[in-house]
Coordinates of C-alpha atoms and ligand atoms in Angstrom, one line a residue:
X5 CA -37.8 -7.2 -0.6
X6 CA -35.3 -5.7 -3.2
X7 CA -32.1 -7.6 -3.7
X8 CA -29.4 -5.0 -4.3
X9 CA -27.8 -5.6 -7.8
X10 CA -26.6 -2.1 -8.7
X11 CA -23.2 -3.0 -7.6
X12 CA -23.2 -5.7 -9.7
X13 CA -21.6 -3.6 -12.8
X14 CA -18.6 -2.9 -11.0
X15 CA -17.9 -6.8 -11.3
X16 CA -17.6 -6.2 -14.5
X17 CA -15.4 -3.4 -14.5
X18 CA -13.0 -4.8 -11.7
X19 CA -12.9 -8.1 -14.0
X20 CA -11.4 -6.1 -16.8
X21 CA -8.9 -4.6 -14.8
X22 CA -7.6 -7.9 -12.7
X23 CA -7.7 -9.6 -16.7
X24 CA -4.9 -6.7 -17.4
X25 CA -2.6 -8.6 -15.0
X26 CA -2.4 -11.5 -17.6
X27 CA -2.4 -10.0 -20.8
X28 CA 1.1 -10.9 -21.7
X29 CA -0.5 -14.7 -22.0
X30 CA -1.4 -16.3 -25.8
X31 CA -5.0 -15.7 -25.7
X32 CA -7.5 -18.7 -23.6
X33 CA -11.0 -18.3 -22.9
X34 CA -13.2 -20.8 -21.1
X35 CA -16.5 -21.4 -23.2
X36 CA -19.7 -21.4 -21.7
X37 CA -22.9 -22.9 -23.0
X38 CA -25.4 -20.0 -21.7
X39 CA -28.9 -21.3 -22.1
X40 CA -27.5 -24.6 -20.2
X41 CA -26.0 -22.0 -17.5
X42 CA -29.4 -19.9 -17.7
X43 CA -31.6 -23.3 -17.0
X44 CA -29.7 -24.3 -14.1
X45 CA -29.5 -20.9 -12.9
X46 CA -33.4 -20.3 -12.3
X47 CA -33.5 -23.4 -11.0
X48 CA -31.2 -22.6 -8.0
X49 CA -33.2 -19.3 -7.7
X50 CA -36.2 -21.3 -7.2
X51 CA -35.0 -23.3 -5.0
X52 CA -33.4 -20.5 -3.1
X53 CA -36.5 -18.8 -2.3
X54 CA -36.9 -21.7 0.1
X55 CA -35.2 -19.8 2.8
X56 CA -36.0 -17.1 5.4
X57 CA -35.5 -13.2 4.5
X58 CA -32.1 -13.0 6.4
X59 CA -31.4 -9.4 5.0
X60 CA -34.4 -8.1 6.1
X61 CA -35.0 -6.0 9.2
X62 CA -38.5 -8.4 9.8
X63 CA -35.8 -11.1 10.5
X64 CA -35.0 -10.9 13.7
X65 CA -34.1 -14.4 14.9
X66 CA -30.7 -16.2 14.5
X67 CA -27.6 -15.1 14.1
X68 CA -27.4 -14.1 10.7
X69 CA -26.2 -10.8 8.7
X70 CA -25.9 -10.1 5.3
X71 CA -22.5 -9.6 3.7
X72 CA -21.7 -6.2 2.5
X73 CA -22.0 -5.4 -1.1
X74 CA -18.3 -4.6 -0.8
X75 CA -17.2 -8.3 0.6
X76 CA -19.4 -9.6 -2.1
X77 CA -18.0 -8.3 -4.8
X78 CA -15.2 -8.8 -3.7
X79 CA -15.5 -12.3 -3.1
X80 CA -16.7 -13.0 -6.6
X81 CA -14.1 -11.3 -8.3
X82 CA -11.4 -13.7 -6.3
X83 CA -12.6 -16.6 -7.3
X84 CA -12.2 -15.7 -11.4
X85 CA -8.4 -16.4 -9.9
X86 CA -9.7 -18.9 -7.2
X87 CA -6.5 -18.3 -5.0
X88 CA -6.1 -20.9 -2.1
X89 CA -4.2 -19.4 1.2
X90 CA -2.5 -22.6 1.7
X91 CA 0.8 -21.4 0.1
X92 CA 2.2 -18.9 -1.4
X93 CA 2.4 -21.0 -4.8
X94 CA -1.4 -20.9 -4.4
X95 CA -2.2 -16.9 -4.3
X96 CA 0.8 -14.5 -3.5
X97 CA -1.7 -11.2 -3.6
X98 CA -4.4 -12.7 -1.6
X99 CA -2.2 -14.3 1.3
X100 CA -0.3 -10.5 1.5
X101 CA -4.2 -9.6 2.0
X102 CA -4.8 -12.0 4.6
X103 CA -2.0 -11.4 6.6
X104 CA -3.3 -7.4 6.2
X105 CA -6.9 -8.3 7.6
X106 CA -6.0 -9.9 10.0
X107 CA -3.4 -7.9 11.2
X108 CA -5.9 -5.4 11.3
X109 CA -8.1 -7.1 13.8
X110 CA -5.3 -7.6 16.2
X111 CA -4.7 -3.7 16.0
X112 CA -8.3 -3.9 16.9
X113 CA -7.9 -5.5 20.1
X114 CA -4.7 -3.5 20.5
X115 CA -2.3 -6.0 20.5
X116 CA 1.4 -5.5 19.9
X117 CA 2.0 -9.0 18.0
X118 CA 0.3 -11.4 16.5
X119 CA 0.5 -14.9 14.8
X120 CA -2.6 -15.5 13.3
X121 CA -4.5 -16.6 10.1
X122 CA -8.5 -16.8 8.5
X123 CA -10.3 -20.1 8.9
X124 CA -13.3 -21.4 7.9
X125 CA -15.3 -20.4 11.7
X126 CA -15.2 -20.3 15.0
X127 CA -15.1 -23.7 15.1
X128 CA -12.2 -24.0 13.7
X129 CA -10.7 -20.9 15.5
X130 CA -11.1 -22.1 18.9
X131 CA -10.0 -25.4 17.7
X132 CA -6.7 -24.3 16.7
X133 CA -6.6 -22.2 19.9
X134 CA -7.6 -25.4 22.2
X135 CA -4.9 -27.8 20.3
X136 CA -2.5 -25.2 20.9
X137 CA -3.9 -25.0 24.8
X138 CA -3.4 -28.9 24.8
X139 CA 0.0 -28.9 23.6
X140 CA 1.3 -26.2 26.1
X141 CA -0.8 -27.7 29.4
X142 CA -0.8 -31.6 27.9
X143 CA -3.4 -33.4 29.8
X144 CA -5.1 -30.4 31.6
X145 CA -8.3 -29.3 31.8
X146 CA -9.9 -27.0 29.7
X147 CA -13.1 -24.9 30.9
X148 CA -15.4 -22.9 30.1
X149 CA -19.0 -21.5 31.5
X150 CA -22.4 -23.7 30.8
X151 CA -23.1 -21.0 28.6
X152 CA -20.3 -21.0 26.2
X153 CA -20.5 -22.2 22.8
X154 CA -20.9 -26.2 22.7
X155 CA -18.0 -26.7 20.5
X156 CA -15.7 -26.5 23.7
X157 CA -16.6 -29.2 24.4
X158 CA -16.8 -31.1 21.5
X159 CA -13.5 -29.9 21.0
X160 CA -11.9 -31.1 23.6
X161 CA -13.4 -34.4 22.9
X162 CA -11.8 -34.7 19.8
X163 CA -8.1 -33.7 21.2
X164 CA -8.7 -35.8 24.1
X165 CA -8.5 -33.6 26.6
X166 CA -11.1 -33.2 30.0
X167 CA -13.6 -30.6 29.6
X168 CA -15.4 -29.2 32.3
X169 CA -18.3 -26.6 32.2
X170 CA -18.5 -24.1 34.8
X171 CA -21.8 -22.7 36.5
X172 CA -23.1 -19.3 35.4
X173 CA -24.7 -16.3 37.3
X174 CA -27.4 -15.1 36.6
X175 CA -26.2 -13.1 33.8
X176 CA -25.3 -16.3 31.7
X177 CA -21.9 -15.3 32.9
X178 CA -19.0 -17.7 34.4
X179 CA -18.9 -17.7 38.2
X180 CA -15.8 -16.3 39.1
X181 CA -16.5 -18.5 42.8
X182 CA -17.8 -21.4 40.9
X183 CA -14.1 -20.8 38.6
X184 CA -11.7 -20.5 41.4
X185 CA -13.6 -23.4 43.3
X186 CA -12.6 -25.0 40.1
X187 CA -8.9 -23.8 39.5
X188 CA -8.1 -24.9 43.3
X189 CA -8.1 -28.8 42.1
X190 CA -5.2 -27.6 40.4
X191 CA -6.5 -29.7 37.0
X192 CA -7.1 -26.5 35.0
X193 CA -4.6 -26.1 32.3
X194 CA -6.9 -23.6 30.1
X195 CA -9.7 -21.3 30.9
X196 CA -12.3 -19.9 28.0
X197 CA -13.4 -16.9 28.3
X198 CA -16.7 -16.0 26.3
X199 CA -17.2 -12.4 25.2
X200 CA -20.9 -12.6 24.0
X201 CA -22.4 -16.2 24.2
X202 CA -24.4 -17.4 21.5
X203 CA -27.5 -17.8 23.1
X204 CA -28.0 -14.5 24.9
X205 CA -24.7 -12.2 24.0
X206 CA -23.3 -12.5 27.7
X207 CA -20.1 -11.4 28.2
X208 CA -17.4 -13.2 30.8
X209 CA -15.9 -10.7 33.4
X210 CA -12.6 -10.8 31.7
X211 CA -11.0 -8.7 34.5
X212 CA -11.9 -11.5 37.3
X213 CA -10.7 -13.6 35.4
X214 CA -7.5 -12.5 34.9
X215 CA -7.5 -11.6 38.2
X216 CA -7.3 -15.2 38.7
X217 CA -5.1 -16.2 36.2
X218 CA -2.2 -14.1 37.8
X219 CA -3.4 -16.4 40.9
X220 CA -3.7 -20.2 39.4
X221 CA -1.7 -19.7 36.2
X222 CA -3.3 -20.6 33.6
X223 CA -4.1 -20.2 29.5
X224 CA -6.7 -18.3 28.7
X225 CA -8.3 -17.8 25.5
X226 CA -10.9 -15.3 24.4
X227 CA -14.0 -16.8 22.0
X228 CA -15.1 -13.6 20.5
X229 CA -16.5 -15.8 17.7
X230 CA -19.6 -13.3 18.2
X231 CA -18.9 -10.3 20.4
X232 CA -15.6 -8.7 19.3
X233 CA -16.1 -6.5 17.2
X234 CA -18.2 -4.9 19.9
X235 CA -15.2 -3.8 21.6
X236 CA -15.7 -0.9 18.8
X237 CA -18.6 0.7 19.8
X238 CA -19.5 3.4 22.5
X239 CA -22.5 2.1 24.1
X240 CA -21.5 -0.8 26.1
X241 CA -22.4 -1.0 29.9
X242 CA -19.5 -0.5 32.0
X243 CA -18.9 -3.9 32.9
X244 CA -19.1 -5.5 29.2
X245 CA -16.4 -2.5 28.6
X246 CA -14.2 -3.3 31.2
X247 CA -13.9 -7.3 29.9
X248 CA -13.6 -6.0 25.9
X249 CA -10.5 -3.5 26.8
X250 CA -8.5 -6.3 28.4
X251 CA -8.5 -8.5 25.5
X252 CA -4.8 -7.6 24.6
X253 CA -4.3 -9.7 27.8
X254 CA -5.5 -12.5 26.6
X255 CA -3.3 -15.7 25.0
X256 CA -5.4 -16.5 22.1
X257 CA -8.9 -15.0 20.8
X258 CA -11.6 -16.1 18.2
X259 CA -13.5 -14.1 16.0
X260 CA -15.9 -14.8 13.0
X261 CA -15.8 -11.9 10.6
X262 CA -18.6 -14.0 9.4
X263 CA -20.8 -13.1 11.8
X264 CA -20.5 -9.5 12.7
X265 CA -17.9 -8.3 10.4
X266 CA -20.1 -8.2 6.9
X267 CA -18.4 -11.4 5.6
X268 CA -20.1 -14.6 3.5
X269 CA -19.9 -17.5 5.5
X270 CA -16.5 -18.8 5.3
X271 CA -14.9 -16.6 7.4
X272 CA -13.0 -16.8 10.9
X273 CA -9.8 -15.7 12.4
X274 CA -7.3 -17.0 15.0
X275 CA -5.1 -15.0 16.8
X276 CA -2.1 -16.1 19.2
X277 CA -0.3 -13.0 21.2
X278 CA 3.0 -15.3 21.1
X279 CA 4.4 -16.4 17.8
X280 CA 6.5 -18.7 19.1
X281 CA 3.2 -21.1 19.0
X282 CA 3.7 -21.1 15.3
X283 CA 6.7 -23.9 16.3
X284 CA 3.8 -25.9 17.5
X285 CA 1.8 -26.4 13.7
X286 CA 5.9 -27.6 12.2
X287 CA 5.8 -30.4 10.1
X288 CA 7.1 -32.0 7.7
X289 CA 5.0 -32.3 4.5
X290 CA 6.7 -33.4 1.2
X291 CA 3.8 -31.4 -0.4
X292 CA 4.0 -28.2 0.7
X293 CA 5.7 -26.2 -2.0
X294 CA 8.2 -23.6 -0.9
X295 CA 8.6 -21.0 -3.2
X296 CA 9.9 -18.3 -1.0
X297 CA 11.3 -17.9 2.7
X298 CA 8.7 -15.8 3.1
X299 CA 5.9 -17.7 5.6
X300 CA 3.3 -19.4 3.9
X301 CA 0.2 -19.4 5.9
X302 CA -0.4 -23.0 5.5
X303 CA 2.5 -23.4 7.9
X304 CA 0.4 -21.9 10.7
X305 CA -3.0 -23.5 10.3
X306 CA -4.1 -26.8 11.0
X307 CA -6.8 -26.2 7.6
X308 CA -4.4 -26.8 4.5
X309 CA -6.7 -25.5 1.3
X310 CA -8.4 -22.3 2.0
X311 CA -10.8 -19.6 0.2
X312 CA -8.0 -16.8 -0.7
X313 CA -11.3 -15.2 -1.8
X314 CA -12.1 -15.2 2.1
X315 CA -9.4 -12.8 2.4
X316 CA -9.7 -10.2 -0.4
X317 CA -13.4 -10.0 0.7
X318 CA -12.2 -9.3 3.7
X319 CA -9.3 -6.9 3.3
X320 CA -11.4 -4.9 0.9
X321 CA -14.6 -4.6 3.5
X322 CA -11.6 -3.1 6.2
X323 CA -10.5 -0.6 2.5
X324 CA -14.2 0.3 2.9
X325 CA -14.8 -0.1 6.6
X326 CA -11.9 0.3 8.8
X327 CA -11.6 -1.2 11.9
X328 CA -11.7 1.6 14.2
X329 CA -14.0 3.9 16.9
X330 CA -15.8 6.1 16.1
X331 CA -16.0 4.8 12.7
X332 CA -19.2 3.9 10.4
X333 CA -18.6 0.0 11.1
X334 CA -18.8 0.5 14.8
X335 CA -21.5 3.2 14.0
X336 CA -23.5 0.4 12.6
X337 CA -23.4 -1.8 15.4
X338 CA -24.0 0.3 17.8
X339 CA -27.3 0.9 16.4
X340 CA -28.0 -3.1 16.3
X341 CA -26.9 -2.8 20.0
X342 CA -28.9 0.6 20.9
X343 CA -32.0 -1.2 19.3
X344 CA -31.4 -4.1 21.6
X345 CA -32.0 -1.9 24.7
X346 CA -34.7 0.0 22.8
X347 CA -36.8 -3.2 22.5
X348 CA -35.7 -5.1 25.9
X349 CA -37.0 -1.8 27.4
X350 CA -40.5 -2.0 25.5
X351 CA -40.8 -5.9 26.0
X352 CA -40.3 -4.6 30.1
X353 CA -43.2 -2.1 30.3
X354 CA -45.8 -4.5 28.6
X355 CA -47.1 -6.6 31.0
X356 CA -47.8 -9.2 28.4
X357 CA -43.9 -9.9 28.7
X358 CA -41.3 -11.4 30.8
X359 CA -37.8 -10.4 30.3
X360 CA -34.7 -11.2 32.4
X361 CA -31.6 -9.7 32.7
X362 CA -30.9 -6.5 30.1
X363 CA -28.7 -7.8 26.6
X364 CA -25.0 -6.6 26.9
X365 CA -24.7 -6.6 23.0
X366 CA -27.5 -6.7 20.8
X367 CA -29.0 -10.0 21.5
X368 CA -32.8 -9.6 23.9
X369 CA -34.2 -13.3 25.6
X370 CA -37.4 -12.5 26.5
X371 CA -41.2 -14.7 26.8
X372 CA -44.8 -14.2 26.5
X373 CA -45.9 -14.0 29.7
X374 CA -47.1 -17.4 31.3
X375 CA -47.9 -18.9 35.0
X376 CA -45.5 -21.9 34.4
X377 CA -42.0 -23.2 32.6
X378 CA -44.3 -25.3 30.5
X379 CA -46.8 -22.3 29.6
X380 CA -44.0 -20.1 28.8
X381 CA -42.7 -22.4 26.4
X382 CA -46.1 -23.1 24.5
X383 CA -46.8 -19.6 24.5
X384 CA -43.0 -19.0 22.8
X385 CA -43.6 -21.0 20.2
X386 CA -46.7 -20.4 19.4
X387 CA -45.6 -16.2 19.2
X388 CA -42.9 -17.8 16.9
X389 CA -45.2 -19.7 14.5
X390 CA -47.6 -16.3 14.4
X391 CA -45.2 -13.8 14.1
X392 CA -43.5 -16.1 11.4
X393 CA -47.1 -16.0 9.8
X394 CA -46.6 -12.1 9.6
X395 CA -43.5 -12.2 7.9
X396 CA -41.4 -11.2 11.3
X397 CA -39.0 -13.9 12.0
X398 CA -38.1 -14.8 15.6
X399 CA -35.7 -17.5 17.0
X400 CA -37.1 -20.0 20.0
X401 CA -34.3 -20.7 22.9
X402 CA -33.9 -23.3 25.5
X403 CA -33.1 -22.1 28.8
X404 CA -32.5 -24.5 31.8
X405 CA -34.3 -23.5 34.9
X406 CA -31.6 -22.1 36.8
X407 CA -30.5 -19.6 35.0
X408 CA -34.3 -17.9 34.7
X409 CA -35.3 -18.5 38.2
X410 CA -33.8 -15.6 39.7
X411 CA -35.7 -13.3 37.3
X412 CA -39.2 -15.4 37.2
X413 CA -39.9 -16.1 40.7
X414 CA -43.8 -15.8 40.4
X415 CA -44.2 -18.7 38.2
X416 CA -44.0 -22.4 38.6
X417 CA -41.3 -24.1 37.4
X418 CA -42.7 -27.4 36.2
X419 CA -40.2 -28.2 33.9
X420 CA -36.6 -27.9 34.4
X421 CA -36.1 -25.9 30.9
X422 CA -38.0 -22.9 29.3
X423 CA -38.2 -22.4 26.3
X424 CA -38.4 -18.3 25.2
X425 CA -37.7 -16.2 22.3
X426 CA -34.5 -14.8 20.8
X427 CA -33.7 -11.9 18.8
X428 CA -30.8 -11.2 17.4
X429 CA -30.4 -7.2 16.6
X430 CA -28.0 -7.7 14.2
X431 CA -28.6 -5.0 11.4
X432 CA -28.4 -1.2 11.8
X433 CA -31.7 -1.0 10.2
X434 CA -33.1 -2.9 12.9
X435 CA -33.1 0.5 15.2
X436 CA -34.7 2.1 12.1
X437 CA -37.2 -0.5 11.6
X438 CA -38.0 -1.3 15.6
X439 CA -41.6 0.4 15.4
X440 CA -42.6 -1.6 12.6
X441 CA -41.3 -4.7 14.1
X442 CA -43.0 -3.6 17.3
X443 CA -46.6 -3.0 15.5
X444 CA -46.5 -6.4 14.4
X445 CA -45.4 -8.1 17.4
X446 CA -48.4 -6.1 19.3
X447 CA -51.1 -7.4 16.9
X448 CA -49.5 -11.0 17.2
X449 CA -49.6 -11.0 20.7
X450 CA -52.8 -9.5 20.9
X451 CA -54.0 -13.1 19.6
X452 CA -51.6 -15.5 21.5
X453 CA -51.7 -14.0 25.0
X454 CA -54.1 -13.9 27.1
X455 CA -53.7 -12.5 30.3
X456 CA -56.3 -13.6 33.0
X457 CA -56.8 -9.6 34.8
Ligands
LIG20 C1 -20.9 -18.9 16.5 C2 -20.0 -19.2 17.6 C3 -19.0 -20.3 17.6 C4 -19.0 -21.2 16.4 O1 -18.5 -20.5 15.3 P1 -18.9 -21.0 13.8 O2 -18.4 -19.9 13.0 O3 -20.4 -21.2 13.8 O4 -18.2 -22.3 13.5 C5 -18.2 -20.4 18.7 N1 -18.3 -19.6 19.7 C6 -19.2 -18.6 19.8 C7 -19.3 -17.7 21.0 C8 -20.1 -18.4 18.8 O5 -21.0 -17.4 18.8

């Protein structure tokens, strides 16, 4: 594997020009002692090897995606300033940039207005959108599917309020019967809609939902932490579609540029359709330094000190990429998503095989084939450790029984979870790279399955 480092001269050259800005200043340098620098420099490239080759195509396992070159670059020239997002006082160019970005990814979802900011992850996005939930429905419940991302609940611990998961279909999507069952206690203050769960890319039927909300009246908010930007490409199925184009209905949505929008870790974004929640975050801080009547962003997040070099990175990927159809961003992921249905296809005509429902992004949950839960599992990991052996990385999953029993009806079920592989498609080359991947997963199974005829 090559690491890219071409781009690294235009560092340089962008460094020279941002030093231009300051050039009315008595000169100041900060001295370096470069064979110290050097020393401890290899060492941390030694020790980084220690890691799995997450920009490869043979890494198809977690969720993980390399930055682009662009956000990179970016990113390191930022932090020569080191601008922090709280305030104003703390980086005027790169809190204009933010509020660009992310203004941009409300565009994206077409909505009309917008309060929102960058934080560091979904985690922190959907807890600002559940303390806001809290504070409009105080003491309600919030739910969301089995399936959704176990920071819900979490969450919800910490702000005190009742969490309640809701059964899925077979699809690892929310019941819209077991919701409304649900909703009729008249306890639901806040509904969370997943679009693309974590574990298999799922997507909540958004226009049920609704459909309910106009019913029971109550706040919904998106967690797009991983799907949304999918709402870009042309190659959904009809019903994954039909839940991304009502997301301008939504009252608050979640998504990590650092997981599908070509940003270093470091990166998510809150959006609120109403501003008026912004009254909400008010306080009273003798700290906060007001330089301007302009907003400071630090008025609207509950995280005070923030990477302003999260932002440039991320303005100058949408300079590079912007955030529309048709364009080479969505281009790029709907080849991660076309080699999703490539593979899930392939993994479906080989009997060695067991898959389940088809992905709806460009995540595929599928098993060597075994007679039994337990067998299914060994199997998994074993293809795991093998394939891991031949340089092609894999993720293992944990599945409980009833959401594979539907699709597996043949086999016995003599544990209540399965354990089964996970790959996410993440990269464009992955569509480029699927035969390879395939060759080696067909010489690996050839030694871990055995099918008795
Ligand atoms: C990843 C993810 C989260 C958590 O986001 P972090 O950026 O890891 O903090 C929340 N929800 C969903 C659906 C996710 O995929």
């Amino acid at each position: 594997m090559t690491l890219e480092t071409e781009s690294l001269t235009l560092l340089r050259d962008a460094l020279a020009e941002l030093e231009g800005g300051f050039d009315t200043l008595p000169e100041f340098k900060t001295e370096v002692d470069l064979e110290a620098l050097r020393g401890v420099l290899m060492e941390v490239a030694t020790r980084m090897k220690d890691n799995f080759p997450y920009p490869h195509p043979f890494y198809a396992g977690q969720m993980l995606k390399p930055p682009h070159p662009v956000a990179r670059l970016a990113y390191a020239l930022s932090i020569w300033i080191n601008p922090n997002n709280h305030a104003l006082d703390g980086g005027r160019a790169s809190s204009a940039m933010e509020k660009e970005a992310v203004a941009e990814i409300a565009a994206m979802f077409g909505w009309k207005a917008h309060l929102g900011h960058l934080c560091s992850g979904g985690t922190m996005a959907n807890l600002e959108a559940l303390w806001v939930a809290g504070r409009l429905k105080p003491g309600k419940k919030i739910v969301a599917s089995q399936q959704a991302h176990y920071t819900h609940q979490r969450i919800s611990e910490v702000l005190g309020l009742p969490f309640q998961a809701v059964l899925c279909d077979s699809r690892a999507r929310i019941d819209l019967t077991a919701l409304e069952a649900l909703l009729q206690t008249s306890e639901v203050g806040t509904v969370v809609a997943t679009l693309g769960t974590t574990a298999t890319g799922s997507v909540d039927p958004l226009p049920g939902i609704l459909e309910l909300q106009a019913k029971y009246g109550f706040r919904l908010h998106a967690d797009a932490a991983y799907g949304g930007y999918f709402t870009l490409v042309d190659n959904l199925d009809s019903e994954a579609r039909a839940a991304f184009d009502c997301l301008d209905r939504v009252d608050s949505l979640a998504i990590d540029p650092h997981k599908h929008g070509l940003q270093p870790y470091g990166c998510g974004c809150i959006l609120f359709q109403d501003p008026a929640v912004g009254a909400l975050y008010k306080h009273n801080s003798p700290y906060t330094y007001f330089s301007s009547a302009e907003l400071h962003l630090g008025e609207i997040s509950l995280e005070c000190s923030r990477p302003g070099a999260s932002a440039v990175a991320l303005w100058a990927t949408h300079r590079l990429f912007p955030l529309v159809r048709g364009g080479s961003f969505a281009a790029g992921l709907g080849k991660g998503r076309q080699a999703a249905l490539t593979f899930f296809e392939r993994l479906s005509a080989d009997p060695r095989f067991m898959t389940a429902f088809p992905p709806q992004l460009d995540i595929v949950i599928w098993a060597p084939r075994g007679e039994s839960a337990s067998a299914i599992s060994r199997l998994s990991r074993e293809m795991f450790e093998a394939a891991a052996a031949e340089n092609l990385h894999l993720a293992v999953v944990s599945f409980p029984a009833s959401l594979l029993r539907a699709w597996w009806t043949d086999i016995d079920w003599d544990q209540e979870t399965v354990t089964c592989l996970r790959s996410c498609l993440m990269k464009p080359e992955h569509l480029d790279w699927l035969d390879r991947i395939w060759q080696v997963l067909d010489g690996v199974a050839s030694k871990v399955i055995h099918l008795t005829p």
